[in-house]
Coordinates of C-alpha atoms and ligand atoms in Angstrom, one line a residue:
M1433 CA 23.7 65.1 145.1
K1434 CA 22.9 64.9 141.4
R1435 CA 24.2 67.9 139.6
R1436 CA 21.6 70.1 137.8
Q1437 CA 21.8 69.9 134.1
I1438 CA 21.7 73.3 132.4
A1439 CA 21.0 74.2 128.8
I1440 CA 22.3 77.6 127.7
L1441 CA 20.6 79.2 124.6
G1442 CA 23.1 81.8 123.4
S1443 CA 26.2 80.6 125.3
T1444 CA 28.6 82.7 123.2
G1445 CA 27.0 86.0 124.2
S1446 CA 27.5 88.3 127.2
I1447 CA 25.0 86.6 129.4
G1448 CA 26.0 83.1 128.1
T1449 CA 29.7 83.5 128.8
Q1450 CA 29.1 84.9 132.3
A1451 CA 26.7 82.0 133.0
L1452 CA 29.5 79.6 132.2
Q1453 CA 31.8 81.5 134.6
V1454 CA 29.1 81.0 137.3
I1455 CA 28.8 77.3 136.5
E1456 CA 32.6 76.9 136.6
E1457 CA 32.6 78.3 140.2
H1458 CA 30.2 75.5 141.3
P1459 CA 31.2 72.3 139.5
D1460 CA 29.7 70.3 142.3
L1461 CA 26.2 71.7 141.7
Y1462 CA 25.9 72.4 137.9
E1463 CA 26.7 70.6 134.7
V1464 CA 26.4 72.0 131.2
Y1465 CA 24.1 69.8 129.2
C1466 CA 23.8 71.9 126.0
L1467 CA 25.4 75.0 124.5
T1468 CA 24.0 76.9 121.5
A1469 CA 25.0 79.9 119.4
N1470 CA 23.9 81.6 116.2
N1471 CA 27.2 82.1 114.3
R1472 CA 30.3 82.0 116.4
V1473 CA 31.4 78.4 115.7
E1474 CA 35.0 78.8 117.0
L1475 CA 33.9 80.1 120.4
L1476 CA 31.2 77.5 120.6
A1477 CA 33.7 74.7 119.8
E1478 CA 36.1 76.1 122.4
Q1479 CA 33.3 76.1 125.0
A1480 CA 32.4 72.5 124.1
R1481 CA 36.0 71.4 124.7
R1482 CA 36.0 73.1 128.1
Y1483 CA 32.6 72.1 129.4
H1484 CA 31.9 68.8 127.6
P1485 CA 28.2 69.2 127.0
A1486 CA 26.1 66.3 125.7
A1487 CA 25.1 68.5 122.7
V1488 CA 25.8 71.8 120.9
V1489 CA 23.5 73.5 118.4
I1490 CA 24.5 76.2 115.9
A1491 CA 21.3 78.0 114.9
N1492 CA 22.7 79.1 111.5
D1493 CA 22.6 75.9 109.4
A1494 CA 25.3 77.3 107.1
R1495 CA 27.9 76.9 109.8
Y1496 CA 27.1 73.3 110.6
D1497 CA 29.9 71.6 108.6
E1498 CA 32.5 74.0 110.1
L1499 CA 31.4 73.2 113.6
R1500 CA 31.4 69.4 113.0
L1501 CA 34.9 69.7 111.7
L1502 CA 36.0 71.6 114.7
L1503 CA 34.6 69.0 117.0
A1504 CA 35.5 65.9 115.0
D1505 CA 37.7 64.6 117.7
L1506 CA 34.9 64.8 120.4
P1507 CA 32.5 62.1 119.4
D1508 CA 30.6 62.3 122.7
V1509 CA 29.4 65.9 121.9
K1510 CA 26.4 65.7 119.5
V1511 CA 26.3 68.5 117.0
Y1512 CA 23.0 69.9 115.6
A1513 CA 22.0 72.9 113.5
G1514 CA 19.0 75.1 112.8
A1515 CA 16.3 76.9 114.6
D1516 CA 14.2 73.7 114.9
A1517 CA 17.1 71.9 116.6
L1518 CA 17.1 74.6 119.4
C1519 CA 13.4 73.7 120.0
Q1520 CA 14.1 70.0 120.1
I1521 CA 17.2 70.1 122.3
V1522 CA 15.6 72.0 125.1
E1523 CA 13.1 69.1 125.5
A1524 CA 15.9 66.6 126.2
E1525 CA 15.0 64.5 129.2
P1526 CA 18.1 65.2 131.4
I1527 CA 17.8 69.0 131.3
D1528 CA 16.6 70.6 134.6
M1529 CA 16.9 74.2 133.6
V1530 CA 17.1 76.3 130.4
L1531 CA 18.9 79.7 130.5
T1532 CA 17.4 81.8 127.6
A1533 CA 20.3 84.1 126.8
M1534 CA 19.7 84.5 123.1
V1535 CA 18.7 87.8 121.6
G1536 CA 15.3 88.9 120.2
F1537 CA 12.1 87.4 119.0
A1538 CA 14.0 84.2 118.0
G1539 CA 14.0 83.3 121.7
L1540 CA 10.2 82.9 121.9
R1541 CA 9.8 79.5 120.2
P1542 CA 12.5 77.6 122.1
T1543 CA 11.3 79.1 125.3
I1544 CA 7.8 77.8 124.7
H1545 CA 9.2 74.4 123.9
A1546 CA 11.2 74.4 127.1
I1547 CA 8.2 75.3 129.2
K1548 CA 6.0 72.7 127.6
A1549 CA 8.7 70.1 128.4
G1550 CA 8.5 71.2 132.1
K1551 CA 11.9 72.8 132.3
R1552 CA 12.6 75.5 134.8
I1553 CA 13.4 78.8 132.9
A1554 CA 16.2 81.2 133.8
L1555 CA 14.9 84.1 131.6
A1556 CA 17.4 86.6 130.2
N1557 CA 15.7 86.9 126.8
K1558 CA 13.3 89.7 127.8
E1559 CA 12.0 90.1 124.2
T1560 CA 10.1 86.8 124.9
L1561 CA 8.0 88.5 127.6
V1562 CA 7.7 91.8 125.7
V1563 CA 6.2 90.0 122.7
A1564 CA 4.2 87.3 124.4
G1565 CA 4.2 87.8 128.2
E1566 CA 0.6 86.8 128.6
L1567 CA 1.0 83.5 126.7
I1568 CA 4.3 82.7 128.4
L1569 CA 2.9 83.2 131.9
Q1570 CA -0.2 81.2 131.1
L1571 CA 1.9 78.3 129.8
A1572 CA 4.2 78.5 132.8
Q1573 CA 1.2 78.1 135.1
Q1574 CA -0.3 75.3 133.0
Y1575 CA 3.0 73.3 133.0
H1576 CA 3.9 74.2 136.6
V1577 CA 7.2 75.8 135.5
D1578 CA 9.0 78.5 137.4
I1579 CA 10.4 81.5 135.5
L1580 CA 13.4 83.0 137.3
P1581 CA 14.4 86.4 136.1
V1582 CA 18.0 87.1 135.1
D1583 CA 17.6 90.7 134.2
S1584 CA 19.3 92.6 137.1
E1585 CA 16.3 94.8 137.9
H1586 CA 13.9 91.9 137.9
S1587 CA 16.2 89.8 140.0
A1588 CA 16.4 92.7 142.4
I1589 CA 12.6 92.9 142.6
F1590 CA 12.3 89.1 142.9
Q1591 CA 14.9 89.1 145.7
S1592 CA 12.9 91.9 147.5
L1593 CA 9.8 89.8 147.3
V1594 CA 11.2 86.7 149.0
G1595 CA 9.1 86.0 152.0
E1596 CA 6.4 88.4 151.0
D1597 CA 4.0 85.9 149.4
Q1598 CA 1.0 87.1 151.3
N1599 CA 1.7 90.8 150.8
A1600 CA 0.5 92.8 147.8
I1601 CA 2.9 95.0 145.9
D1602 CA 2.0 98.7 146.1
K1603 CA 4.6 99.9 143.6
I1604 CA 7.7 98.7 141.8
L1605 CA 10.7 101.2 141.6
L1606 CA 12.5 100.2 138.5
T1607 CA 15.9 101.7 138.2
A1608 CA 17.7 102.7 135.0
S1609 CA 21.3 103.9 134.4
G1610 CA 20.0 106.3 131.9
G1611 CA 22.6 105.2 129.3
P1612 CA 25.4 107.2 127.8
F1613 CA 23.2 110.0 126.5
R1614 CA 21.5 111.0 129.8
L1615 CA 22.9 114.5 129.8
L1616 CA 22.8 115.3 126.1
T1617 CA 20.3 117.7 124.6
T1618 CA 17.9 116.5 121.9
E1619 CA 20.0 118.4 119.3
Q1620 CA 23.2 116.6 120.5
M1621 CA 21.4 113.3 120.5
A1622 CA 20.5 113.7 116.8
R1623 CA 24.2 113.4 115.9
V1624 CA 25.4 110.5 118.1
T1625 CA 27.1 107.6 116.4
K1626 CA 27.0 103.9 117.1
A1627 CA 30.4 104.1 118.8
D1628 CA 29.0 106.7 121.2
A1629 CA 26.0 104.5 121.9
L1630 CA 28.1 101.4 122.5
R1631 CA 30.0 103.1 125.3
H1632 CA 27.6 102.2 128.2
P1633 CA 28.6 103.9 131.5
T1634 CA 28.0 101.0 133.9
W1635 CA 27.3 97.7 132.2
D1636 CA 29.2 95.7 129.6
M1637 CA 26.6 93.9 127.5
G1638 CA 25.8 92.6 124.0
A1639 CA 25.4 95.2 121.2
K1640 CA 21.7 95.0 120.8
I1641 CA 20.8 95.6 124.4
T1642 CA 23.5 98.3 124.6
I1643 CA 21.8 100.3 121.9
D1644 CA 18.4 99.6 123.5
S1645 CA 19.8 101.1 126.7
A1646 CA 21.0 104.2 124.9
T1647 CA 17.4 104.8 123.5
M1648 CA 15.9 103.6 126.8
M1649 CA 13.8 101.2 124.9
N1650 CA 15.4 98.6 127.2
K1651 CA 13.7 100.3 130.1
G1652 CA 10.4 100.2 128.3
F1653 CA 10.9 96.5 127.7
E1654 CA 11.7 96.0 131.4
V1655 CA 8.5 97.7 132.4
I1656 CA 6.6 95.2 130.3
E1657 CA 8.8 92.4 131.6
A1658 CA 8.0 93.5 135.2
K1659 CA 4.3 93.8 134.5
W1660 CA 4.1 90.1 133.5
L1661 CA 6.6 88.6 135.9
F1662 CA 5.2 90.3 139.0
G1663 CA 1.5 90.7 138.0
V1664 CA 1.3 94.5 138.4
D1665 CA -0.3 97.2 136.3
A1666 CA 2.0 99.5 134.4
H1667 CA 0.9 102.5 136.5
Q1668 CA 2.3 100.7 139.5
I1669 CA 5.8 100.7 137.9
E1670 CA 7.9 103.8 138.3
V1671 CA 11.1 104.3 136.4
L1672 CA 13.9 106.0 138.2
V1673 CA 17.1 107.1 136.5
H1674 CA 19.9 106.1 138.9
P1675 CA 23.3 106.7 137.1
Q1676 CA 25.4 104.7 139.6
S1677 CA 23.6 101.3 139.0
I1678 CA 24.0 100.3 142.7
V1679 CA 20.3 100.1 143.6
H1680 CA 19.2 97.4 141.1
S1681 CA 15.4 98.1 141.8
A1682 CA 13.0 98.1 144.7
V1683 CA 9.5 97.2 145.8
Q1684 CA 7.2 99.3 147.9
F1685 CA 4.6 97.6 150.0
Q1686 CA 1.2 98.8 151.4
D1687 CA 2.6 99.9 154.7
G1688 CA 5.1 102.2 152.9
S1689 CA 8.1 99.9 153.5
V1690 CA 10.5 99.8 150.5
K1691 CA 12.8 96.8 150.0
A1692 CA 15.6 97.1 147.5
Q1693 CA 18.5 95.0 146.4
L1694 CA 21.9 96.6 146.1
G1695 CA 25.3 95.5 144.8
V1696 CA 28.1 96.4 142.4
P1697 CA 27.0 96.1 138.7
D1698 CA 27.9 92.4 138.0
M1699 CA 25.5 90.3 135.9
R1700 CA 27.0 87.1 137.4
L1701 CA 25.0 87.7 140.6
P1702 CA 21.5 87.7 139.1
I1703 CA 22.5 84.9 136.7
Q1704 CA 23.7 82.8 139.7
Y1705 CA 20.6 83.6 141.8
A1706 CA 18.4 82.4 139.0
L1707 CA 20.2 79.1 138.9
S1708 CA 20.5 78.6 142.7
F1709 CA 17.2 80.1 144.0
P1710 CA 16.2 79.9 146.8
R1711 CA 19.8 79.3 147.9
R1712 CA 22.5 81.9 147.8
L1713 CA 26.0 80.6 146.8
T1714 CA 29.4 82.2 147.2
L1715 CA 30.4 84.4 144.3
S1716 CA 33.9 85.7 143.7
G1717 CA 34.4 89.4 142.9
E1718 CA 34.1 92.9 144.2
R1719 CA 31.9 93.7 147.2
L1720 CA 29.8 96.8 147.5
D1721 CA 31.5 99.5 149.5
L1722 CA 28.9 102.1 150.4
F1723 CA 31.6 104.4 151.8
A1724 CA 33.3 104.4 148.4
A1725 CA 30.1 104.6 146.4
Q1726 CA 30.1 108.4 146.5
K1727 CA 26.5 109.3 146.2
L1728 CA 23.3 107.6 145.0
E1729 CA 21.2 109.8 142.8
F1730 CA 17.7 109.3 141.4
F1731 CA 16.0 111.3 138.6
K1732 CA 12.7 111.2 136.7
P1733 CA 13.2 109.9 133.1
D1734 CA 12.8 112.5 130.3
L1735 CA 10.1 110.9 128.1
E1736 CA 10.4 113.6 125.4
K1737 CA 14.1 113.0 124.9
F1738 CA 13.7 109.2 125.3
R1739 CA 10.7 108.7 123.0
C1740 CA 11.2 104.9 122.9
L1741 CA 10.4 104.7 126.6
A1742 CA 7.2 106.7 126.0
L1743 CA 6.4 104.4 123.1
A1744 CA 6.7 101.4 125.4
F1745 CA 4.2 102.9 127.8
E1746 CA 1.8 103.4 124.8
A1747 CA 2.3 99.8 123.7
I1748 CA 1.4 98.6 127.2
K1749 CA -1.7 100.7 127.2
A1750 CA -2.8 99.4 123.8
G1751 CA -2.1 95.8 124.8
G1752 CA -2.7 92.9 122.5
N1753 CA 0.0 92.5 119.9
M1754 CA 1.2 96.2 120.2
P1755 CA 4.3 95.3 122.2
C1756 CA 5.1 92.6 119.6
I1757 CA 4.8 95.2 116.8
M1758 CA 7.0 97.6 118.8
N1759 CA 9.6 94.9 119.4
A1760 CA 9.8 93.8 115.8
A1761 CA 10.2 97.5 114.6
N1762 CA 12.9 98.0 117.3
E1763 CA 14.8 94.9 116.1
V1764 CA 14.9 96.3 112.6
V1765 CA 16.0 99.8 113.6
N1766 CA 18.5 98.6 116.2
R1767 CA 20.2 96.5 113.6
A1768 CA 20.1 99.3 111.0
F1769 CA 21.6 101.8 113.5
L1770 CA 24.4 99.3 114.2
E1771 CA 25.0 99.1 110.5
D1772 CA 24.9 102.9 110.0
R1773 CA 21.7 102.7 108.0
C1774 CA 19.6 104.7 110.5
S1775 CA 20.2 107.7 112.7
F1776 CA 19.6 107.8 116.4
P1777 CA 16.3 109.8 116.3
Q1778 CA 15.1 107.9 113.3
M1779 CA 14.8 104.8 115.4
A1780 CA 11.9 106.2 117.5
D1781 CA 10.3 107.7 114.3
V1782 CA 10.2 104.3 112.5
I1783 CA 9.0 102.4 115.6
A1784 CA 6.2 105.0 116.1
A1785 CA 5.1 104.8 112.5
T1786 CA 5.2 101.0 112.5
M1787 CA 3.0 100.9 115.6
Q1788 CA 0.5 103.1 113.7
R1789 CA 0.4 101.0 110.5
A1790 CA 0.7 97.3 111.6
T1791 CA -2.4 95.3 112.0
F1792 CA -3.6 95.4 115.6
S1793 CA -5.0 92.4 117.4
A1794 CA -6.5 92.6 120.8
T1795 CA -6.3 88.9 121.6
P1796 CA -3.3 87.4 119.8
D1797 CA -2.2 83.8 120.0
Y1798 CA 1.2 82.3 119.1
D1799 CA 0.4 82.3 115.3
V1800 CA -0.7 86.0 115.5
Y1801 CA 2.6 86.9 117.2
V1802 CA 4.5 85.2 114.4
E1803 CA 2.5 87.0 111.7
T1804 CA 2.7 90.3 113.5
D1805 CA 6.4 90.0 113.9
A1806 CA 6.8 89.4 110.1
E1807 CA 4.4 92.2 109.1
A1808 CA 6.0 94.8 111.5
R1809 CA 9.5 93.9 110.2
R1810 CA 8.3 94.5 106.6
I1811 CA 6.8 97.8 107.5
A1812 CA 9.7 99.1 109.5
T1813 CA 12.1 98.0 106.8
S1814 CA 10.2 99.8 104.0
L1815 CA 9.9 102.9 106.2
L1816 CA 13.7 102.9 106.7
N1817 CA 14.3 102.4 103.0
S1818 CA 11.9 105.2 101.9
K1819 CA 13.6 107.6 104.3
S1820 CA 17.2 107.1 103.4
Ligands
NAD210 P1 24.8 88.9 123.0 O1 24.6 89.5 121.7 O2 26.0 89.1 123.7 O3 24.6 87.3 122.8 C1 23.5 86.7 122.2 C2 23.7 85.2 122.1 O4 22.5 84.7 121.4 C3 24.9 84.7 121.3 O5 25.3 83.5 121.9 C4 24.3 84.5 119.9 O6 25.0 83.5 119.2 C5 22.9 84.0 120.2 N1 21.9 84.3 119.2 C6 21.7 85.5 118.7 N2 20.7 85.5 117.7 C7 20.3 84.2 117.7 C8 19.3 83.5 116.9 N3 18.6 84.1 116.0 N4 19.2 82.2 117.1 C9 19.9 81.6 118.0 N5 20.9 82.1 118.8 C10 21.1 83.5 118.6 O7 23.5 89.3 123.9 P2 23.4 89.4 125.5 O8 23.8 90.8 125.8 O9 24.1 88.3 126.1 O10 21.8 89.4 125.7 C11 21.1 88.2 125.6 C12 19.7 88.4 126.1 O11 19.8 88.7 127.5 C13 19.0 89.6 125.5 O12 17.6 89.2 125.3 C14 19.2 90.7 126.4 O13 18.1 91.7 126.4 C15 19.2 90.0 127.8 N6 19.9 90.7 128.8 C16 21.2 90.9 128.7 C17 21.9 91.6 129.7 C18 23.4 91.8 129.6 O14 24.0 92.2 130.6 N7 24.1 91.4 128.5 C19 21.2 92.0 130.8 C20 19.9 91.8 130.9 C21 19.2 91.1 129.9
MG211 MG1 18.2 95.2 133.0

């Protein structure tokens, strides 16, 4: 059987490197066609040596010469640079599937190119759906492209829906670990540092999503992601804080039946399922031991303490480009927090104020999203500068 050709956008990150581990477990089924990164040329070059892709792309042009030099002895690996090159490479004829594992708004444009080229999408880059879920779903339908979720919660929902095509979803139960600050008071949360926020209790992820998990903005994003992927209204999505991260999410049907997917927290499983669907393949690693899993707890989220989650529900309600505004402001404050230019509570303040000030559009198209993203970044940046 012909091996499926995979392109990985963001191969040097947390999801990207775990995807390569999955592919390595199934060399008979998958082949890496293309690897891309933003800045980490050494790791990208190392990956190119190991997986022999047809092409590599470094998004930051300034690192192009370095990467060319590192791969000078591998003439079969084509080397490209720049954001436009990402959009071109995903259209390459041999590619069957594109795994979008890059961070942030930057993932939107290459994802659109991949869909228009008819490539199956394994979607990790949730910001794409937060910003432009309606557009992405419409394009996927128009170009007959499947979007397979990589996010663990959405994979759990997707797995719970297998065989249920005729049956309406009553409710989605979206679980959240609650992050490292679940038990802190608002006063204590005002003083947390980035080191505290980067210590996630159950998942080892990239820095941006780890901060988003600490503010619970990540869960807000996931509500939006679920709304688009599964065609439900926000009021049908309930967030449950589940500190053990064993129940990865669940679906309730009209007869009251609830189907969930459980497992140890290991992103390789949802990554692999997105690649192999509808098949399940072997996967090395720990198995869930329910006897050892002490207890499974569920709590309601505290929307006053975790204001970012409340803001996400507001953004959904407003619709249009409001989630795009929220996402852009969040990217600005998330980066600022990681660079010690913004306190923990200030993140929600700046996002809320940006949502008030940026130009609202009820019926955005791609160009509006791009303008909105730029405007909201400008506003959030100036708010940050004026406060510090
Ligand atoms: P990461 O920071 O570990 O890796 C990001 C990757 O994207 C790197 O390879 C980096 O080089 C590349 N990249 C970053 N900015 C880029 C840009 N402007 N242009 C091109 N490439 C760029 O991030 P991650 O934790 O792997 O997360 C990737 C995506 O997957 C995010 O959207 C995140 O929300 C989502 N996600 C991650 C996890 C997880 O467990 N890490 C779980 C669910 C969803
Ligand atoms: Mg998740």
